[in-house]
Coordinates of C-alpha atoms in Angstrom, one line a residue:
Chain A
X1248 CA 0.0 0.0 0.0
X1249 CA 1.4 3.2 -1.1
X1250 CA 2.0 6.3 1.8
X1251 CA -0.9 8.4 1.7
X1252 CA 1.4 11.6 1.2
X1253 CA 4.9 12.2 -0.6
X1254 CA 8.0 11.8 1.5
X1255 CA 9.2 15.0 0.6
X1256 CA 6.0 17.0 0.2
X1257 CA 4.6 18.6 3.5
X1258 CA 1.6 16.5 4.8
X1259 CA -2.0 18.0 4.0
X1260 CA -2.6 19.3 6.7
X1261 CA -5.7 17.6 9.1
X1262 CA -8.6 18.6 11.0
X1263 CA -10.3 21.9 10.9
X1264 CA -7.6 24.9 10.4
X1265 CA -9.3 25.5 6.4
X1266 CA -6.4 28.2 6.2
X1267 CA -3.4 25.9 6.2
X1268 CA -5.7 23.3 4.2
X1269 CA -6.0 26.6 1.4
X1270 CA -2.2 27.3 1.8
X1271 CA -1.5 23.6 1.1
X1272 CA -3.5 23.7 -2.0
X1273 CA -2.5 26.8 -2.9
X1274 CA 0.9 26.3 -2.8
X1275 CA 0.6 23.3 -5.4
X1276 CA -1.4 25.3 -7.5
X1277 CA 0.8 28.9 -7.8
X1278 CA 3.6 26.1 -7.7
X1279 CA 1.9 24.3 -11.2
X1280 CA 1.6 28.2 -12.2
X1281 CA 5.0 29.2 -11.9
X1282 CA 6.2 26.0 -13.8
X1283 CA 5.2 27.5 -16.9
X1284 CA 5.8 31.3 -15.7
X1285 CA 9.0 31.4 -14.3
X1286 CA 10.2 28.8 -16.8
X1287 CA 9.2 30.7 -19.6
X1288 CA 10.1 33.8 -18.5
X1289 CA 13.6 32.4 -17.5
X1290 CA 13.7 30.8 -21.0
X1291 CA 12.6 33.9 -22.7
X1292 CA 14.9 36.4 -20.5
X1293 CA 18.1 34.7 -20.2
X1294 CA 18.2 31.9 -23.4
X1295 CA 16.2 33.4 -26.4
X1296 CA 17.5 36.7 -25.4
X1297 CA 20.6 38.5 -22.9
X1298 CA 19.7 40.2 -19.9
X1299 CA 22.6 42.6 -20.6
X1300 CA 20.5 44.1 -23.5
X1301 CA 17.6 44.6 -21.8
X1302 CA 17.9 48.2 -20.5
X1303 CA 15.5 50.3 -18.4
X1304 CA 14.6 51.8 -21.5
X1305 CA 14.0 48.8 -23.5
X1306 CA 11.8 47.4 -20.7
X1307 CA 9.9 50.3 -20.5
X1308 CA 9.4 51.3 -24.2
X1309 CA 9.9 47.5 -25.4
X1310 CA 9.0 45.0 -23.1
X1311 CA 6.0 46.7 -21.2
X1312 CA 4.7 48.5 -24.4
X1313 CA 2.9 45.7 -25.2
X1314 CA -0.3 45.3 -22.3
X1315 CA -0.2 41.5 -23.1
X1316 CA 3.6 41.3 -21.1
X1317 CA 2.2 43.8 -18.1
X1318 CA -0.6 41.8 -17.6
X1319 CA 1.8 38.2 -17.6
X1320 CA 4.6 40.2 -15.4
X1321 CA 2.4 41.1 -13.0
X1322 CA 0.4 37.7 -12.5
X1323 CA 3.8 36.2 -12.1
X1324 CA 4.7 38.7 -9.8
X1325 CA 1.8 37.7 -7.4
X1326 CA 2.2 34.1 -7.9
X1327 CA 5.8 34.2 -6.9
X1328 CA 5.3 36.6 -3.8
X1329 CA 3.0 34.0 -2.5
X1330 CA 4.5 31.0 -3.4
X1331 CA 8.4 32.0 -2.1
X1332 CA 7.1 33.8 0.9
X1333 CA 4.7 30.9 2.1
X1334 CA 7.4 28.8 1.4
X1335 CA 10.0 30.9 3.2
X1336 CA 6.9 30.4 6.3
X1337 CA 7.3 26.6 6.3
X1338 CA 10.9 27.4 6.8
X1339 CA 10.5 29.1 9.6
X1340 CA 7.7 27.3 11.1
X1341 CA 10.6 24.4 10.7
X1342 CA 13.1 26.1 12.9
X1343 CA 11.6 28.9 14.8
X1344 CA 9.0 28.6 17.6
X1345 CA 7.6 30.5 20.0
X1346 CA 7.1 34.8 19.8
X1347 CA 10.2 34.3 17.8
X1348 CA 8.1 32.5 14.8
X1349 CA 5.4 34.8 15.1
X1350 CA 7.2 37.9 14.9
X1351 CA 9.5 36.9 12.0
X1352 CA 6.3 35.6 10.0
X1353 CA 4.9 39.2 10.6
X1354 CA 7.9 40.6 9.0
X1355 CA 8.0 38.3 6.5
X1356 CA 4.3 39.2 5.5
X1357 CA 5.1 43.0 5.5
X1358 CA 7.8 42.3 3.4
X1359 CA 6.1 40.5 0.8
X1360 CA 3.3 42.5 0.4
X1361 CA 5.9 45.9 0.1
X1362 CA 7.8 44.0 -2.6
X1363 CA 4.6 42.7 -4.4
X1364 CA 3.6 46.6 -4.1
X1365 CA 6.8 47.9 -5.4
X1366 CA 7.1 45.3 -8.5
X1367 CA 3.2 46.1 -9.5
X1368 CA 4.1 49.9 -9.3
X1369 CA 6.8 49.3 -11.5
X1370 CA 4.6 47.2 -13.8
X1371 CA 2.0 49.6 -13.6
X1372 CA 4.0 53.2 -14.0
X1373 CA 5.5 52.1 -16.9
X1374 CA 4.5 53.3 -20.2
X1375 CA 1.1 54.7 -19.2
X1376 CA -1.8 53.6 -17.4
X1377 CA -2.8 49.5 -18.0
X1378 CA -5.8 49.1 -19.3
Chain B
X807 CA 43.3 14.5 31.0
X808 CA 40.1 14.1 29.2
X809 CA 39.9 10.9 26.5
X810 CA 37.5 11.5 23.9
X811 CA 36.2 8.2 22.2
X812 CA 37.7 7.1 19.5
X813 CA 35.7 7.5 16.3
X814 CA 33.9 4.4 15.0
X815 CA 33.9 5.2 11.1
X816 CA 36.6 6.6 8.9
X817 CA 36.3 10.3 7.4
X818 CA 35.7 9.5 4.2
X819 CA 32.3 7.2 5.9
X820 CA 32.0 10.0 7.5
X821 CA 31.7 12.8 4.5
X822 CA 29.2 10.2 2.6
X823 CA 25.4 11.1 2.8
X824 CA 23.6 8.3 3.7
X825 CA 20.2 10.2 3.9
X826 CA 18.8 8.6 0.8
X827 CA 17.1 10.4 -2.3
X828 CA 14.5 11.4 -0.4
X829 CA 15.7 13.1 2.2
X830 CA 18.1 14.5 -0.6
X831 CA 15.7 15.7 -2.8
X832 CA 13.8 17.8 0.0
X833 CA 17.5 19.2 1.1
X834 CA 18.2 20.2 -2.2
X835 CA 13.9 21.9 -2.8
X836 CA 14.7 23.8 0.3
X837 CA 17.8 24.9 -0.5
X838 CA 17.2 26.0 -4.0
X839 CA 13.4 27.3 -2.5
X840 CA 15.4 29.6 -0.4
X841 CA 18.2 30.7 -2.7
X842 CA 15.3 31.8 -5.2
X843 CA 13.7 33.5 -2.6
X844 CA 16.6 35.6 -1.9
X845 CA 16.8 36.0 -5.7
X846 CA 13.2 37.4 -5.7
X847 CA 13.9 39.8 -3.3
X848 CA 16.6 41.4 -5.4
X849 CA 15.1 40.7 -8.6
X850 CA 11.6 42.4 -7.6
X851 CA 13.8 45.3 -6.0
X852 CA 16.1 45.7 -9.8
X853 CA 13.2 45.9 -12.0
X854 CA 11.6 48.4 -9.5
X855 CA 14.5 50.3 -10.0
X856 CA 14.7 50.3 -13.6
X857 CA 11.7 52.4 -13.1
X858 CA 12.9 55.0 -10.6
X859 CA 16.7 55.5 -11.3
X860 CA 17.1 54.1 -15.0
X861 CA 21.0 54.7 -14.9
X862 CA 21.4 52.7 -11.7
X863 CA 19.8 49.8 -13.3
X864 CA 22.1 49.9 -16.3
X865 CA 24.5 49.9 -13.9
X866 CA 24.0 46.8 -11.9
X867 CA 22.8 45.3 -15.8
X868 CA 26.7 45.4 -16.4
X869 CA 27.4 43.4 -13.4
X870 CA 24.6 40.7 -14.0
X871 CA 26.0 40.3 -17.3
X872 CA 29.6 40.0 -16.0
X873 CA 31.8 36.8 -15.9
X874 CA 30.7 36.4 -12.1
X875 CA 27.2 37.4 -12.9
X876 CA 26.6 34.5 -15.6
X877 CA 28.1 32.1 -13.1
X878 CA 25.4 33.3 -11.0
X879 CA 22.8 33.3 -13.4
X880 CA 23.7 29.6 -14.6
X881 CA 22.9 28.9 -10.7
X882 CA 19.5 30.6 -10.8
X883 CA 18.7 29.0 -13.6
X884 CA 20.0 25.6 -12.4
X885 CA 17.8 26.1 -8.8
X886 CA 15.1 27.4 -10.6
X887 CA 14.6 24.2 -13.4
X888 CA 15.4 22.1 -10.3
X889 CA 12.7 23.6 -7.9
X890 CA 11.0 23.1 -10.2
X891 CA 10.9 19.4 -11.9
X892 CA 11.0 18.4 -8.5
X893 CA 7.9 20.8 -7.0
X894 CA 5.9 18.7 -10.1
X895 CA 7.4 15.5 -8.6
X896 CA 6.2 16.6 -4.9
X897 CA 2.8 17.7 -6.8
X898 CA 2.4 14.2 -8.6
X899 CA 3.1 12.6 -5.7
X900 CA 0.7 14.2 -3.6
X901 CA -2.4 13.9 -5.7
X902 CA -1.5 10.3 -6.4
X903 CA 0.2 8.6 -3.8
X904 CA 0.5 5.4 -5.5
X905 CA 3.5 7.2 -7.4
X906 CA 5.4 7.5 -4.1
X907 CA 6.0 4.1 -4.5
X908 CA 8.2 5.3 -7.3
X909 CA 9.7 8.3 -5.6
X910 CA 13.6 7.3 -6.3
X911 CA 12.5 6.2 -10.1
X912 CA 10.9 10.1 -10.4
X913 CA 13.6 11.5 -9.3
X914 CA 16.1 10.2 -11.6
X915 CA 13.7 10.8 -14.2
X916 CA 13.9 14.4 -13.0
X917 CA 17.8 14.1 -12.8
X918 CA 17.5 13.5 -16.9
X919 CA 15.5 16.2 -17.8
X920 CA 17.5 18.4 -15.5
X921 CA 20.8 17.5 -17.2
X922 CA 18.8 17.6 -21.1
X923 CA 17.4 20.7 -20.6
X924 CA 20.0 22.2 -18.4
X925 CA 23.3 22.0 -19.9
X926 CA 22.4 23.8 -23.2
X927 CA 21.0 26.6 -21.5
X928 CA 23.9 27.1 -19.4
X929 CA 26.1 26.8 -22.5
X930 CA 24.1 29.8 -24.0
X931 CA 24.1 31.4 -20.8
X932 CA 27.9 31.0 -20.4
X933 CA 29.1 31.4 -23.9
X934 CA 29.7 35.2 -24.1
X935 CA 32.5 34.7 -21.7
X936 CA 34.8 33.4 -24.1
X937 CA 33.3 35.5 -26.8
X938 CA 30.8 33.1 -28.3

């Protein structure tokens, strides 16, 4: 009979806490999300073309130009900020108890949420107004 | 004087893993997890910057694309196709846990398209350092 869960993967979690049963399935789902995102985007950025030629300019008149890109740059931007910051919490929850773990996961929060504010602002003061 | 006990296995038994692919391949997700992480934080922060001080992103643009920085690059790219294969392992496994009978077999699996898809993106990634 085969384990119910993965040896490697964190347990579903049990019982009646629905927010770590969301963050369990969300995790696998931004997780499937970012397979093709981050993949492509790494594929796109750093193999079809160099980074070293994409200036500030060419990202703002080139790259985010096109509405299409904003739109993909910013979903990826949120699915990333979740998924590495969650996964940054399991981390923690791993090797820090107590206040300790509660304060640090605070500050982790705030500093996703600034950075997925700062990278949307980018997104969005680029070029104009998205649509 | 104080006599330590004498140790039971050679060094080199010693420096061998004997954690199993398993245990491995979570070592390694958390690892790479965490250096992409760190690489997010930077990454977010850059392309912010590109929008408020244009001339300082061209700036750090000449150190990504650096000797040093394509080193560093190859290694994003390399936790990056890694956290990933093996997130869609974890993923697989999770949603049908027959297959974690086959956990070591996956892996390997992974392993392949790791070193297939890997190695010529770090060649292109790499090449410009000796002028390619």
């Amino acid at each position: 009979m085969a384990r119910l869960y993965s040896p490697v993967g964190r347990p579903k979690p049990a019982g009646t806490d629905r927010t770590e049963l969301a963050i369990w399935y969300l995790m696998r789902l931004t997780g499937l999300g970012l397979f093709v995102f981050a993949l492509s985007h790494f594929l796109i950025t750093h193999v079809l073309s160099d980074p070293a030629n994409q200036t500030s300019e060419w990202i703002a008149t080139h790259r985010w130009a096109n509405d299409l890109w904003r739109w993909v740059d910013s979903s990826m931007l949120v699915l990333v900020v979740f998924h590495s910051f969650v996964g940054v919490r399991t981390v923690l929850q791993d090797y820090v108890g107590g206040r300790i773990r509660v304060v640090l996961v605070a500050i982790l929060a705030l500093v996703g949420v600034v950075l997925a504010g700062l990278g949307i602002w980018a997104v969005l003061s680029a070029a104009g107004p998205m649509p | 004087m104080v006599r330590l006990p004498r140790p039971d296995q050679s060094a080199l038994l010693k420096l061998t893993y004997r954690g199993g692919e398993g245990m491995l391949a979570w070592a390694f997700h958390r690892i790479s997890g965490i250096a992409i992480w760190a690489f997010i934080l930077l990454h977010v922060l850059d392309i912010w910057l590109s929008q408020v001080n244009s001339a300082l992103y061209d700036d750090l643009l000449t150190i990504y694309a650096s000797p040093a920085g394509r080193v560093g690059e190859t290694l994003l790219g390399a936790a990056l196709l890694y956290h990933a294969l093996n997130g869609l392992r974890i993923i697989l496994m999770d949603f049908w846990p027959r297959l974690t009978l086959y956990h070591k077999q996956i892996w390997f699996v992974s392993w392949i398209v790791f070193v297939a898809v890997g190695l010529p993106v770090a060649y292109v990634i790499l090449k410009p350092i000796w002028g390619g």
